[in-house]
Amino acid sequence: MSENADLLALLAEMKKSMEKGQEEMKDRMEKGQEEMKDRMEKGQEEMKDRMEKGQEEMKDRIEKGQEEMKDRIEKGQEEMKKGQEEMRKGPEEMEKATRRNEEKNKKK
């Protein structure tokens, strides 16, 4: 009987050891899963920040481009107005020059 008792004690000890090992493995897995979850969340947050930064940079570039286009359009419109004014003055100036020439010719 003593052999059976020894075997039973050994089996009980082995069972406790296995249960302890299983518990440790379970704890390690849970800890690993938590670490993985934290890393994933951190990675997602970093990606979100990069995306927002990229969008902000694009927005700034677009606004700058629009401002440059607006300035160019305004400058072009000013040049067109000047050109139109010169064209209007052109016939008047030609008439004046023609009259001067005619007056010079009469004096000769």
mmCIF file of N, CA and C in Angstrom:
data_model
loop_
_atom_site.group_PDB
_atom_site.id
_atom_site.type_symbol
_atom_site.label_atom_id
_atom_site.label_comp_id
_atom_site.label_asym_id
_atom_site.label_seq_id
_atom_site.Cartn_x
_atom_site.Cartn_y
_atom_site.Cartn_z
ATOM 1 N N MET A 1 0.799 -1.190 0.000
ATOM 2 C CA MET A 1 0.000 0.000 0.000
ATOM 3 C C MET A 1 0.846 1.260 0.000
ATOM 4 N N SER A 2 1.938 1.124 0.579
ATOM 5 C CA SER A 2 2.810 2.289 0.653
ATOM 6 C C SER A 2 3.250 2.694 -0.739
ATOM 7 N N GLU A 3 3.410 1.713 -1.612
ATOM 8 C CA GLU A 3 3.780 2.051 -2.989
ATOM 9 C C GLU A 3 2.657 2.817 -3.665
ATOM 10 N N ASN A 4 1.442 2.383 -3.448
ATOM 11 C CA ASN A 4 0.288 3.074 -4.025
ATOM 12 C C ASN A 4 0.183 4.489 -3.479
ATOM 13 N N ALA A 5 0.424 4.627 -2.213
ATOM 14 C CA ALA A 5 0.354 5.957 -1.589
ATOM 15 C C ALA A 5 1.444 6.850 -2.170
ATOM 16 N N ASP A 6 2.630 6.275 -2.350
ATOM 17 C CA ASP A 6 3.726 7.046 -2.940
ATOM 18 C C ASP A 6 3.386 7.460 -4.374
ATOM 19 N N LEU A 7 2.814 6.510 -5.120
ATOM 20 C CA LEU A 7 2.432 6.814 -6.499
ATOM 21 C C LEU A 7 1.340 7.880 -6.547
ATOM 22 N N LEU A 8 0.381 7.755 -5.649
ATOM 23 C CA LEU A 8 -0.697 8.745 -5.600
ATOM 24 C C LEU A 8 -0.151 10.124 -5.225
ATOM 25 N N ALA A 9 0.779 10.142 -4.293
ATOM 26 C CA ALA A 9 1.389 11.416 -3.886
ATOM 27 C C ALA A 9 2.171 12.006 -5.061
ATOM 28 N N LEU A 10 2.894 11.135 -5.772
ATOM 29 C CA LEU A 10 3.660 11.585 -6.927
ATOM 30 C C LEU A 10 2.724 12.120 -8.019
ATOM 31 N N LEU A 11 1.637 11.391 -8.251
ATOM 32 C CA LEU A 11 0.652 11.839 -9.237
ATOM 33 C C LEU A 11 0.033 13.176 -8.828
ATOM 34 N N ALA A 12 -0.275 13.320 -7.558
ATOM 35 C CA ALA A 12 -0.865 14.570 -7.059
ATOM 36 C C ALA A 12 0.127 15.719 -7.240
ATOM 37 N N GLU A 13 1.398 15.433 -6.953
ATOM 38 C CA GLU A 13 2.435 16.456 -7.115
ATOM 39 C C GLU A 13 2.595 16.823 -8.591
ATOM 40 N N MET A 14 2.572 15.805 -9.461
ATOM 41 C CA MET A 14 2.692 16.060 -10.897
ATOM 42 C C MET A 14 1.502 16.875 -11.400
ATOM 43 N N LYS A 15 0.320 16.538 -10.875
ATOM 44 C CA LYS A 15 -0.888 17.256 -11.279
ATOM 45 C C LYS A 15 -0.780 18.729 -10.879
ATOM 46 N N LYS A 16 -0.332 18.973 -9.629
ATOM 47 C CA LYS A 16 -0.174 20.351 -9.163
ATOM 48 C C LYS A 16 0.853 21.093 -10.019
ATOM 49 N N SER A 17 1.934 20.396 -10.344
ATOM 50 C CA SER A 17 2.986 21.009 -11.151
ATOM 51 C C SER A 17 2.466 21.356 -12.545
ATOM 52 N N MET A 18 1.701 20.434 -13.125
ATOM 53 C CA MET A 18 1.130 20.685 -14.450
ATOM 54 C C MET A 18 0.131 21.839 -14.405
ATOM 55 N N GLU A 19 -0.704 21.854 -13.371
ATOM 56 C CA GLU A 19 -1.685 22.935 -13.238
ATOM 57 C C GLU A 19 -0.980 24.282 -13.079
ATOM 58 N N LYS A 20 0.090 24.273 -12.289
ATOM 59 C CA LYS A 20 0.862 25.496 -12.102
ATOM 60 C C LYS A 20 1.475 25.939 -13.434
ATOM 61 N N GLY A 21 2.025 24.984 -14.181
ATOM 62 C CA GLY A 21 2.608 25.292 -15.492
ATOM 63 C C GLY A 21 1.562 25.828 -16.455
ATOM 64 N N GLN A 22 0.385 25.201 -16.429
ATOM 65 C CA GLN A 22 -0.699 25.672 -17.294
ATOM 66 C C GLN A 22 -1.124 27.092 -16.911
ATOM 67 N N GLU A 23 -1.190 27.348 -15.621
ATOM 68 C CA GLU A 23 -1.571 28.684 -15.148
ATOM 69 C C GLU A 23 -0.532 29.724 -15.568
ATOM 70 N N GLU A 24 0.747 29.350 -15.442
ATOM 71 C CA GLU A 24 1.816 30.262 -15.860
ATOM 72 C C GLU A 24 1.743 30.527 -17.365
ATOM 73 N N MET A 25 1.488 29.465 -18.130
ATOM 74 C CA MET A 25 1.386 29.621 -19.580
ATOM 75 C C MET A 25 0.184 30.503 -19.931
ATOM 76 N N LYS A 26 -0.917 30.305 -19.242
ATOM 77 C CA LYS A 26 -2.108 31.122 -19.477
ATOM 78 C C LYS A 26 -1.803 32.590 -19.177
ATOM 79 N N ASP A 27 -1.128 32.842 -18.048
ATOM 80 C CA ASP A 27 -0.764 34.218 -17.679
ATOM 81 C C ASP A 27 0.152 34.846 -18.728
ATOM 82 N N ARG A 28 1.127 34.071 -19.190
ATOM 83 C CA ARG A 28 2.048 34.585 -20.212
ATOM 84 C C ARG A 28 1.310 34.911 -21.508
ATOM 85 N N MET A 29 0.396 34.037 -21.889
ATOM 86 C CA MET A 29 -0.368 34.272 -23.116
ATOM 87 C C MET A 29 -1.236 35.523 -22.982
ATOM 88 N N GLU A 30 -1.886 35.664 -21.829
ATOM 89 C CA GLU A 30 -2.719 36.849 -21.614
ATOM 90 C C GLU A 30 -1.871 38.115 -21.635
ATOM 91 N N LYS A 31 -0.704 38.041 -20.992
ATOM 92 C CA LYS A 31 0.198 39.186 -20.980
ATOM 93 C C LYS A 31 0.665 39.499 -22.408
ATOM 94 N N GLY A 32 1.008 38.459 -23.154
ATOM 95 C CA GLY A 32 1.434 38.642 -24.545
ATOM 96 C C GLY A 32 0.331 39.255 -25.394
ATOM 97 N N GLN A 33 -0.891 38.784 -25.170
ATOM 98 C CA GLN A 33 -2.022 39.339 -25.921
ATOM 99 C C GLN A 33 -2.236 40.812 -25.571
ATOM 100 N N GLU A 34 -2.094 41.148 -24.290
ATOM 101 C CA GLU A 34 -2.230 42.548 -23.871
ATOM 102 C C GLU A 34 -1.149 43.414 -24.516
ATOM 103 N N GLU A 35 0.084 42.895 -24.512
ATOM 104 C CA GLU A 35 1.187 43.640 -25.131
ATOM 105 C C GLU A 35 0.930 43.837 -26.627
ATOM 106 N N MET A 36 0.460 42.787 -27.272
ATOM 107 C CA MET A 36 0.157 42.857 -28.702
ATOM 108 C C MET A 36 -0.953 43.876 -28.954
ATOM 109 N N LYS A 37 -1.981 43.846 -28.113
ATOM 110 C CA LYS A 37 -3.090 44.788 -28.245
ATOM 111 C C LYS A 37 -2.580 46.219 -28.073
ATOM 112 N N ASP A 38 -1.735 46.440 -27.060
ATOM 113 C CA ASP A 38 -1.172 47.778 -26.822
ATOM 114 C C ASP A 38 -0.340 48.246 -28.017
ATOM 115 N N ARG A 39 0.467 47.340 -28.564
ATOM 116 C CA ARG A 39 1.289 47.692 -29.733
ATOM 117 C C ARG A 39 0.415 48.052 -30.931
ATOM 118 N N MET A 40 -0.631 47.268 -31.128
ATOM 119 C CA MET A 40 -1.542 47.526 -32.249
ATOM 120 C C MET A 40 -2.209 48.891 -32.083
ATOM 121 N N GLU A 41 -2.683 49.175 -30.877
ATOM 122 C CA GLU A 41 -3.342 50.455 -30.625
ATOM 123 C C GLU A 41 -2.365 51.608 -30.823
ATOM 124 N N LYS A 42 -1.137 51.425 -30.337
ATOM 125 C CA LYS A 42 -0.115 52.461 -30.501
ATOM 126 C C LYS A 42 0.183 52.667 -31.988
ATOM 127 N N GLY A 43 0.319 51.562 -32.719
ATOM 128 C CA GLY A 43 0.579 51.647 -34.157
ATOM 129 C C GLY A 43 -0.558 52.339 -34.895
ATOM 130 N N GLN A 44 -1.785 52.009 -34.519
ATOM 131 C CA GLN A 44 -2.937 52.651 -35.153
ATOM 132 C C GLN A 44 -2.961 54.145 -34.849
ATOM 133 N N GLU A 45 -2.631 54.504 -33.611
ATOM 134 C CA GLU A 45 -2.605 55.918 -33.223
ATOM 135 C C GLU A 45 -1.527 56.671 -34.003
ATOM 136 N N GLU A 46 -0.353 56.043 -34.139
ATOM 137 C CA GLU A 46 0.731 56.666 -34.907
ATOM 138 C C GLU A 46 0.319 56.845 -36.370
ATOM 139 N N MET A 47 -0.330 55.827 -36.921
ATOM 140 C CA MET A 47 -0.771 55.902 -38.314
ATOM 141 C C MET A 47 -1.816 57.010 -38.472
ATOM 142 N N LYS A 48 -2.723 57.094 -37.520
ATOM 143 C CA LYS A 48 -3.751 58.137 -37.559
ATOM 144 C C LYS A 48 -3.099 59.516 -37.516
ATOM 145 N N ASP A 49 -2.112 59.681 -36.629
ATOM 146 C CA ASP A 49 -1.404 60.964 -36.523
ATOM 147 C C ASP A 49 -0.699 61.313 -37.832
ATOM 148 N N ARG A 50 -0.054 60.320 -38.441
ATOM 149 C CA ARG A 50 0.636 60.558 -39.717
ATOM 150 C C ARG A 50 -0.352 60.948 -40.811
ATOM 151 N N MET A 51 -1.486 60.265 -40.825
ATOM 152 C CA MET A 51 -2.508 60.569 -41.835
ATOM 153 C C MET A 51 -3.017 61.997 -41.652
ATOM 154 N N GLU A 52 -3.297 62.368 -40.402
ATOM 155 C CA GLU A 52 -3.796 63.716 -40.134
ATOM 156 C C GLU A 52 -2.751 64.760 -40.514
ATOM 157 N N LYS A 53 -1.497 64.474 -40.203
ATOM 158 C CA LYS A 53 -0.419 65.402 -40.550
ATOM 159 C C LYS A 53 -0.320 65.529 -42.073
ATOM 160 N N GLY A 54 -0.393 64.396 -42.767
ATOM 161 C CA GLY A 54 -0.343 64.413 -44.230
ATOM 162 C C GLY A 54 -1.509 65.193 -44.827
ATOM 163 N N GLN A 55 -2.693 65.000 -44.259
ATOM 164 C CA GLN A 55 -3.859 65.725 -44.747
ATOM 165 C C GLN A 55 -3.698 67.227 -44.514
ATOM 166 N N GLU A 56 -3.153 67.584 -43.360
ATOM 167 C CA GLU A 56 -2.931 69.000 -43.047
ATOM 168 C C GLU A 56 -1.925 69.615 -44.021
ATOM 169 N N GLU A 57 -0.861 68.854 -44.322
ATOM 170 C CA GLU A 57 0.137 69.343 -45.280
ATOM 171 C C GLU A 57 -0.486 69.528 -46.665
ATOM 172 N N MET A 58 -1.302 68.575 -47.070
ATOM 173 C CA MET A 58 -1.969 68.676 -48.375
ATOM 174 C C MET A 58 -2.903 69.885 -48.404
ATOM 175 N N LYS A 59 -3.637 70.074 -47.322
ATOM 176 C CA LYS A 59 -4.551 71.213 -47.230
ATOM 177 C C LYS A 59 -3.768 72.517 -47.365
ATOM 178 N N ASP A 60 -2.637 72.601 -46.663
ATOM 179 C CA ASP A 60 -1.806 73.806 -46.744
ATOM 180 C C ASP A 60 -1.298 74.031 -48.163
ATOM 181 N N ARG A 61 -0.857 72.956 -48.815
ATOM 182 C CA ARG A 61 -0.358 73.078 -50.190
ATOM 183 C C ARG A 61 -1.457 73.545 -51.135
ATOM 184 N N ILE A 62 -2.637 72.980 -50.965
ATOM 185 C CA ILE A 62 -3.763 73.352 -51.825
ATOM 186 C C ILE A 62 -4.112 74.821 -51.620
ATOM 187 N N GLU A 63 -4.180 75.236 -50.341
ATOM 188 C CA GLU A 63 -4.505 76.635 -50.056
ATOM 189 C C GLU A 63 -3.443 77.568 -50.631
ATOM 190 N N LYS A 64 -2.182 77.183 -50.504
ATOM 191 C CA LYS A 64 -1.100 78.001 -51.049
ATOM 192 C C LYS A 64 -1.223 78.081 -52.575
ATOM 193 N N GLY A 65 -1.495 76.947 -53.204
ATOM 194 C CA GLY A 65 -1.660 76.925 -54.658
ATOM 195 C C GLY A 65 -2.833 77.782 -55.104
ATOM 196 N N GLN A 66 -3.932 77.705 -54.356
ATOM 197 C CA GLN A 66 -5.095 78.521 -54.700
ATOM 198 C C GLN A 66 -4.773 80.007 -54.560
ATOM 199 N N GLU A 67 -4.041 80.350 -53.506
ATOM 200 C CA GLU A 67 -3.657 81.752 -53.294
ATOM 201 C C GLU A 67 -2.755 82.244 -54.430
ATOM 202 N N GLU A 68 -1.806 81.392 -54.844
ATOM 203 C CA GLU A 68 -0.926 81.761 -55.956
ATOM 204 C C GLU A 68 -1.724 81.950 -57.245
ATOM 205 N N MET A 69 -2.672 81.048 -57.479
ATOM 206 C CA MET A 69 -3.503 81.167 -58.684
ATOM 207 C C MET A 69 -4.325 82.452 -58.638
ATOM 208 N N LYS A 70 -4.882 82.751 -57.479
ATOM 209 C CA LYS A 70 -5.678 83.967 -57.317
ATOM 210 C C LYS A 70 -4.825 85.197 -57.622
ATOM 211 N N ASP A 71 -3.599 85.208 -57.075
ATOM 212 C CA ASP A 71 -2.694 86.337 -57.326
ATOM 213 C C ASP A 71 -2.373 86.471 -58.811
ATOM 214 N N ARG A 72 -2.116 85.346 -59.466
ATOM 215 C CA ARG A 72 -1.799 85.383 -60.899
ATOM 216 C C ARG A 72 -2.984 85.887 -61.717
ATOM 217 N N ILE A 73 -4.167 85.438 -61.344
ATOM 218 C CA ILE A 73 -5.371 85.874 -62.068
ATOM 219 C C ILE A 73 -5.558 87.377 -61.904
ATOM 220 N N GLU A 74 -5.405 87.845 -60.650
ATOM 221 C CA GLU A 74 -5.560 89.283 -60.405
ATOM 222 C C GLU A 74 -4.517 90.087 -61.182
ATOM 223 N N LYS A 75 -3.291 89.602 -61.203
ATOM 224 C CA LYS A 75 -2.229 90.283 -61.946
ATOM 225 C C LYS A 75 -2.558 90.300 -63.442
ATOM 226 N N GLY A 76 -3.029 89.176 -63.950
ATOM 227 C CA GLY A 76 -3.403 89.098 -65.361
ATOM 228 C C GLY A 76 -4.544 90.050 -65.689
ATOM 229 N N GLN A 77 -5.511 90.147 -64.776
ATOM 230 C CA GLN A 77 -6.633 91.058 -65.007
ATOM 231 C C GLN A 77 -6.155 92.508 -65.028
ATOM 232 N N GLU A 78 -5.221 92.833 -64.122
ATOM 233 C CA GLU A 78 -4.668 94.191 -64.107
ATOM 234 C C GLU A 78 -3.945 94.494 -65.421
ATOM 235 N N GLU A 79 -3.169 93.531 -65.900
ATOM 236 C CA GLU A 79 -2.453 93.722 -67.162
ATOM 237 C C GLU A 79 -3.427 93.893 -68.323
ATOM 238 N N MET A 80 -4.523 93.124 -68.289
ATOM 239 C CA MET A 80 -5.526 93.250 -69.351
ATOM 240 C C MET A 80 -6.167 94.635 -69.319
ATOM 241 N N LYS A 81 -6.466 95.138 -68.114
ATOM 242 C CA LYS A 81 -7.056 96.474 -68.006
ATOM 243 C C LYS A 81 -6.103 97.525 -68.564
ATOM 244 N N LYS A 82 -4.823 97.401 -68.213
ATOM 245 C CA LYS A 82 -3.829 98.342 -68.735
ATOM 246 C C LYS A 82 -3.781 98.269 -70.257
ATOM 247 N N GLY A 83 -3.796 97.070 -70.779
ATOM 248 C CA GLY A 83 -3.767 96.891 -72.229
ATOM 249 C C GLY A 83 -4.984 97.506 -72.891
ATOM 250 N N GLN A 84 -6.153 97.318 -72.273
ATOM 251 C CA GLN A 84 -7.376 97.898 -72.832
ATOM 252 C C GLN A 84 -7.310 99.422 -72.809
ATOM 253 N N GLU A 85 -6.782 99.962 -71.696
ATOM 254 C CA GLU A 85 -6.650 101.420 -71.611
ATOM 255 C C GLU A 85 -5.702 101.938 -72.687
ATOM 256 N N GLU A 86 -4.610 101.228 -72.896
ATOM 257 C CA GLU A 86 -3.656 101.637 -73.933
ATOM 258 C C GLU A 86 -4.287 101.562 -75.315
ATOM 259 N N MET A 87 -5.106 100.536 -75.522
ATOM 260 C CA MET A 87 -5.773 100.406 -76.820
ATOM 261 C C MET A 87 -6.754 101.555 -77.032
ATOM 262 N N ARG A 88 -7.444 101.970 -75.957
ATOM 263 C CA ARG A 88 -8.373 103.095 -76.074
ATOM 264 C C ARG A 88 -7.610 104.386 -76.365
ATOM 265 N N LYS A 89 -6.489 104.545 -75.703
ATOM 266 C CA LYS A 89 -5.679 105.745 -75.904
ATOM 267 C C LYS A 89 -5.028 105.744 -77.284
ATOM 268 N N GLY A 90 -4.782 104.591 -77.798
ATOM 269 C CA GLY A 90 -4.093 104.468 -79.082
ATOM 270 C C GLY A 90 -4.701 105.313 -80.182
ATOM 271 N N PRO A 91 -5.991 105.199 -80.477
ATOM 272 C CA PRO A 91 -6.593 106.004 -81.547
ATOM 273 C C PRO A 91 -6.504 107.503 -81.260
ATOM 274 N N GLU A 92 -6.697 107.877 -79.989
ATOM 275 C CA GLU A 92 -6.605 109.298 -79.639
ATOM 276 C C GLU A 92 -5.197 109.818 -79.911
ATOM 277 N N GLU A 93 -4.209 109.062 -79.503
ATOM 278 C CA GLU A 93 -2.816 109.460 -79.719
ATOM 279 C C GLU A 93 -2.506 109.543 -81.219
ATOM 280 N N MET A 94 -3.055 108.593 -81.974
ATOM 281 C CA MET A 94 -2.822 108.604 -83.423
ATOM 282 C C MET A 94 -3.442 109.853 -84.042
ATOM 283 N N GLU A 95 -4.637 110.206 -83.594
ATOM 284 C CA GLU A 95 -5.295 111.411 -84.118
ATOM 285 C C GLU A 95 -4.476 112.650 -83.807
ATOM 286 N N LYS A 96 -4.009 112.762 -82.587
ATOM 287 C CA LYS A 96 -3.186 113.905 -82.188
ATOM 288 C C LYS A 96 -1.925 113.984 -83.042
ATOM 289 N N ALA A 97 -1.285 112.857 -83.231
ATOM 290 C CA ALA A 97 -0.058 112.835 -84.035
ATOM 291 C C ALA A 97 -0.361 113.240 -85.471
ATOM 292 N N THR A 98 -1.477 112.774 -86.002
ATOM 293 C CA THR A 98 -1.860 113.112 -87.369
ATOM 294 C C THR A 98 -2.106 114.611 -87.485
ATOM 295 N N ARG A 99 -2.814 115.200 -86.546
ATOM 296 C CA ARG A 99 -3.075 116.646 -86.556
ATOM 297 C C ARG A 99 -1.778 117.433 -86.496
ATOM 298 N N ARG A 100 -0.869 117.005 -85.648
ATOM 299 C CA ARG A 100 0.422 117.695 -85.544
ATOM 300 C C ARG A 100 1.162 117.656 -86.881
ATOM 301 N N ASN A 101 1.155 116.491 -87.475
ATOM 302 C CA ASN A 101 1.822 116.368 -88.782
ATOM 303 C C ASN A 101 1.161 117.260 -89.826
ATOM 304 N N GLU A 102 -0.168 117.293 -89.810
ATOM 305 C CA GLU A 102 -0.879 118.140 -90.774
ATOM 306 C C GLU A 102 -0.546 119.613 -90.550
ATOM 307 N N GLU A 103 -0.498 120.012 -89.277
ATOM 308 C CA GLU A 103 -0.170 121.408 -88.965
ATOM 309 C C GLU A 103 1.255 121.737 -89.403
ATOM 310 N N LYS A 104 2.157 120.821 -89.193
ATOM 311 C CA LYS A 104 3.548 121.030 -89.631
ATOM 312 C C LYS A 104 3.607 121.174 -91.147
ATOM 313 N N ASN A 105 2.862 120.320 -91.824
ATOM 314 C CA ASN A 105 2.861 120.355 -93.288
ATOM 315 C C ASN A 105 2.257 121.655 -93.814
ATOM 316 N N LYS A 106 1.253 122.185 -93.138
ATOM 317 C CA LYS A 106 0.630 123.441 -93.563
ATOM 318 C C LYS A 106 1.605 124.599 -93.420
ATOM 319 N N LYS A 107 2.392 124.563 -92.367
ATOM 320 C CA LYS A 107 3.348 125.635 -92.120
ATOM 321 C C LYS A 107 4.446 125.640 -93.168
ATOM 322 N N LYS A 108 4.759 124.561 -93.732
ATOM 323 C CA LYS A 108 5.835 124.484 -94.730
ATOM 324 C C LYS A 108 5.386 125.077 -95.973
#
